PDB file of C-alpha atoms in Angstrom:
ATOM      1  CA  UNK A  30      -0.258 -65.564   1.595  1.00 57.00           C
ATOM      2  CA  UNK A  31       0.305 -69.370   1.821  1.00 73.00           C
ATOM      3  CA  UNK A  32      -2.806 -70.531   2.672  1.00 85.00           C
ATOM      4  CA  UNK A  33      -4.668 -72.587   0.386  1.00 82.00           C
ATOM      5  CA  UNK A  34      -8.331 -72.962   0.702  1.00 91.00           C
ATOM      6  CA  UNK A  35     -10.711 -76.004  -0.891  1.00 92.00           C
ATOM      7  CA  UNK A  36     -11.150 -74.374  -4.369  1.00 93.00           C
ATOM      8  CA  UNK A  37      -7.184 -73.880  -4.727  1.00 92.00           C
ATOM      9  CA  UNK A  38      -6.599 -77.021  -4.028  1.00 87.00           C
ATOM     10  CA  UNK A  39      -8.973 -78.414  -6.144  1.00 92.00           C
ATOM     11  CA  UNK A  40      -7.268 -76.677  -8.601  1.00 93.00           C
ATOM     12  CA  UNK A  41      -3.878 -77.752  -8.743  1.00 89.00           C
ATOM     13  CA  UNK A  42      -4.850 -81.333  -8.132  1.00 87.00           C
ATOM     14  CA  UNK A  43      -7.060 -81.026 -11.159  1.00 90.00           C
ATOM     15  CA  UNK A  44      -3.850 -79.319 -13.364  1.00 92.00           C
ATOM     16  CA  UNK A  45      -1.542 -82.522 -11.435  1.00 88.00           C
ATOM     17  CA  UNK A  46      -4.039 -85.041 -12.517  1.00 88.00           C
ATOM     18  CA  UNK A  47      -4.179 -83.607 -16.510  1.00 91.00           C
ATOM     19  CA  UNK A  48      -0.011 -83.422 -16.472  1.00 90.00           C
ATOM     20  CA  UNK A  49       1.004 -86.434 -14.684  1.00 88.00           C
ATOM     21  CA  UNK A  50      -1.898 -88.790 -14.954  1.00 89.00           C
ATOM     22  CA  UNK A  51      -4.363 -90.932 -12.977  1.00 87.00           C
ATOM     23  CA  UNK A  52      -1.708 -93.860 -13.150  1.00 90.00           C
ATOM     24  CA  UNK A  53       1.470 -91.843 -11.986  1.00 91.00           C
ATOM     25  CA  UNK A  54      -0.413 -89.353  -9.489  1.00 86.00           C
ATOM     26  CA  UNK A  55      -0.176 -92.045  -6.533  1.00 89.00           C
ATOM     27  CA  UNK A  56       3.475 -92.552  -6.782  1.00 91.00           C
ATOM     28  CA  UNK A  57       3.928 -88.572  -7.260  1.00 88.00           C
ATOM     29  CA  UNK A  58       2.319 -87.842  -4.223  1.00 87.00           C
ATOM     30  CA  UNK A  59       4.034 -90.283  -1.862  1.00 93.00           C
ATOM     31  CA  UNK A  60       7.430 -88.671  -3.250  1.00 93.00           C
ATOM     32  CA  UNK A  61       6.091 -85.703  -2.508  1.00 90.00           C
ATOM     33  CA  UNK A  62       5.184 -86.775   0.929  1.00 92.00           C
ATOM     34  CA  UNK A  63       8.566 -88.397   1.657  1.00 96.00           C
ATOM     35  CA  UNK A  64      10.112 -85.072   0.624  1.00 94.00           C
ATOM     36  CA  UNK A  65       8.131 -82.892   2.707  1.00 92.00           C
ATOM     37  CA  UNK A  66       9.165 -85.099   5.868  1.00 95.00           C
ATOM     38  CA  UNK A  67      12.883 -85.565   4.843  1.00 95.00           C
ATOM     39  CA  UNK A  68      13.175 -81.642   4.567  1.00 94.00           C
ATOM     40  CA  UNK A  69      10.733 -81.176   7.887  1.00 93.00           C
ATOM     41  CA  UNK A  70      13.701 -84.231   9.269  1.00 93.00           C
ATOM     42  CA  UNK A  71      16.727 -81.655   7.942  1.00 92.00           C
ATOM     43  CA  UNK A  72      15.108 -78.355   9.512  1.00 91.00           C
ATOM     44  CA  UNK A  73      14.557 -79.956  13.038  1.00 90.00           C
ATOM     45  CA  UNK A  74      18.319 -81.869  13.049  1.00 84.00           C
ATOM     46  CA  UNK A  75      16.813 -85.384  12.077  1.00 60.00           C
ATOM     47  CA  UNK A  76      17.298 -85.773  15.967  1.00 59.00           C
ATOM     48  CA  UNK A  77      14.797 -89.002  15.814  1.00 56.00           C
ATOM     49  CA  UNK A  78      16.865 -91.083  13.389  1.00 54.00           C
ATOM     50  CA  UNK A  79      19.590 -91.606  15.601  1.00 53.00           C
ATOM     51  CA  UNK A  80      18.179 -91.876  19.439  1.00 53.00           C
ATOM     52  CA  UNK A  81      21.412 -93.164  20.740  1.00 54.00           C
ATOM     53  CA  UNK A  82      22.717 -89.602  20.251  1.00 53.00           C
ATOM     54  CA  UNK A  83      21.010 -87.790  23.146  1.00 51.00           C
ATOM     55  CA  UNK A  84      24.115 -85.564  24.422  1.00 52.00           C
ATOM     56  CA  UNK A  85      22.056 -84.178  27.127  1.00 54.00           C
ATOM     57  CA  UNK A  86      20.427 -86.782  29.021  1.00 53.00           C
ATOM     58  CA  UNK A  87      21.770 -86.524  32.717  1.00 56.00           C
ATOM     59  CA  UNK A  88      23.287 -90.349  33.506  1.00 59.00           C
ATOM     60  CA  UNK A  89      21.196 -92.712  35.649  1.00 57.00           C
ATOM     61  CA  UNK A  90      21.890 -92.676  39.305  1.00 50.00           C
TER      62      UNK A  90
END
């Protein structure tokens, strides 16, 4: 489970395009896109938004 093939996907984009419409469906899917990397950001500690932060870099020498 959680693997989509072609035909699925075809699928829901079809059932996205008929609910949101051809207009919307751009903007819909670069908030989706922007969610999917904030959460992926939140699971791994956001650690690249903030390089200044590196606690374990040894100091130059």
């Amino acid at each position: 489970m959680g693997n989509l093939g072609f035909s699925e996907l075809l699928v829901i984009l079809a059932v996205a395009l008929l609910v949101v419409g051809p207009k919307r469906l751009p903007q819909l899917a670069q908030a989706l896109g922007e969610a999917v990397r904030a959460f992926r950001d939140a699971l791994k500690g956001d650690e690249s938004s903030d390089p200044g932060q590196h606690h374990d870099d040894q100091p130059g020498g």
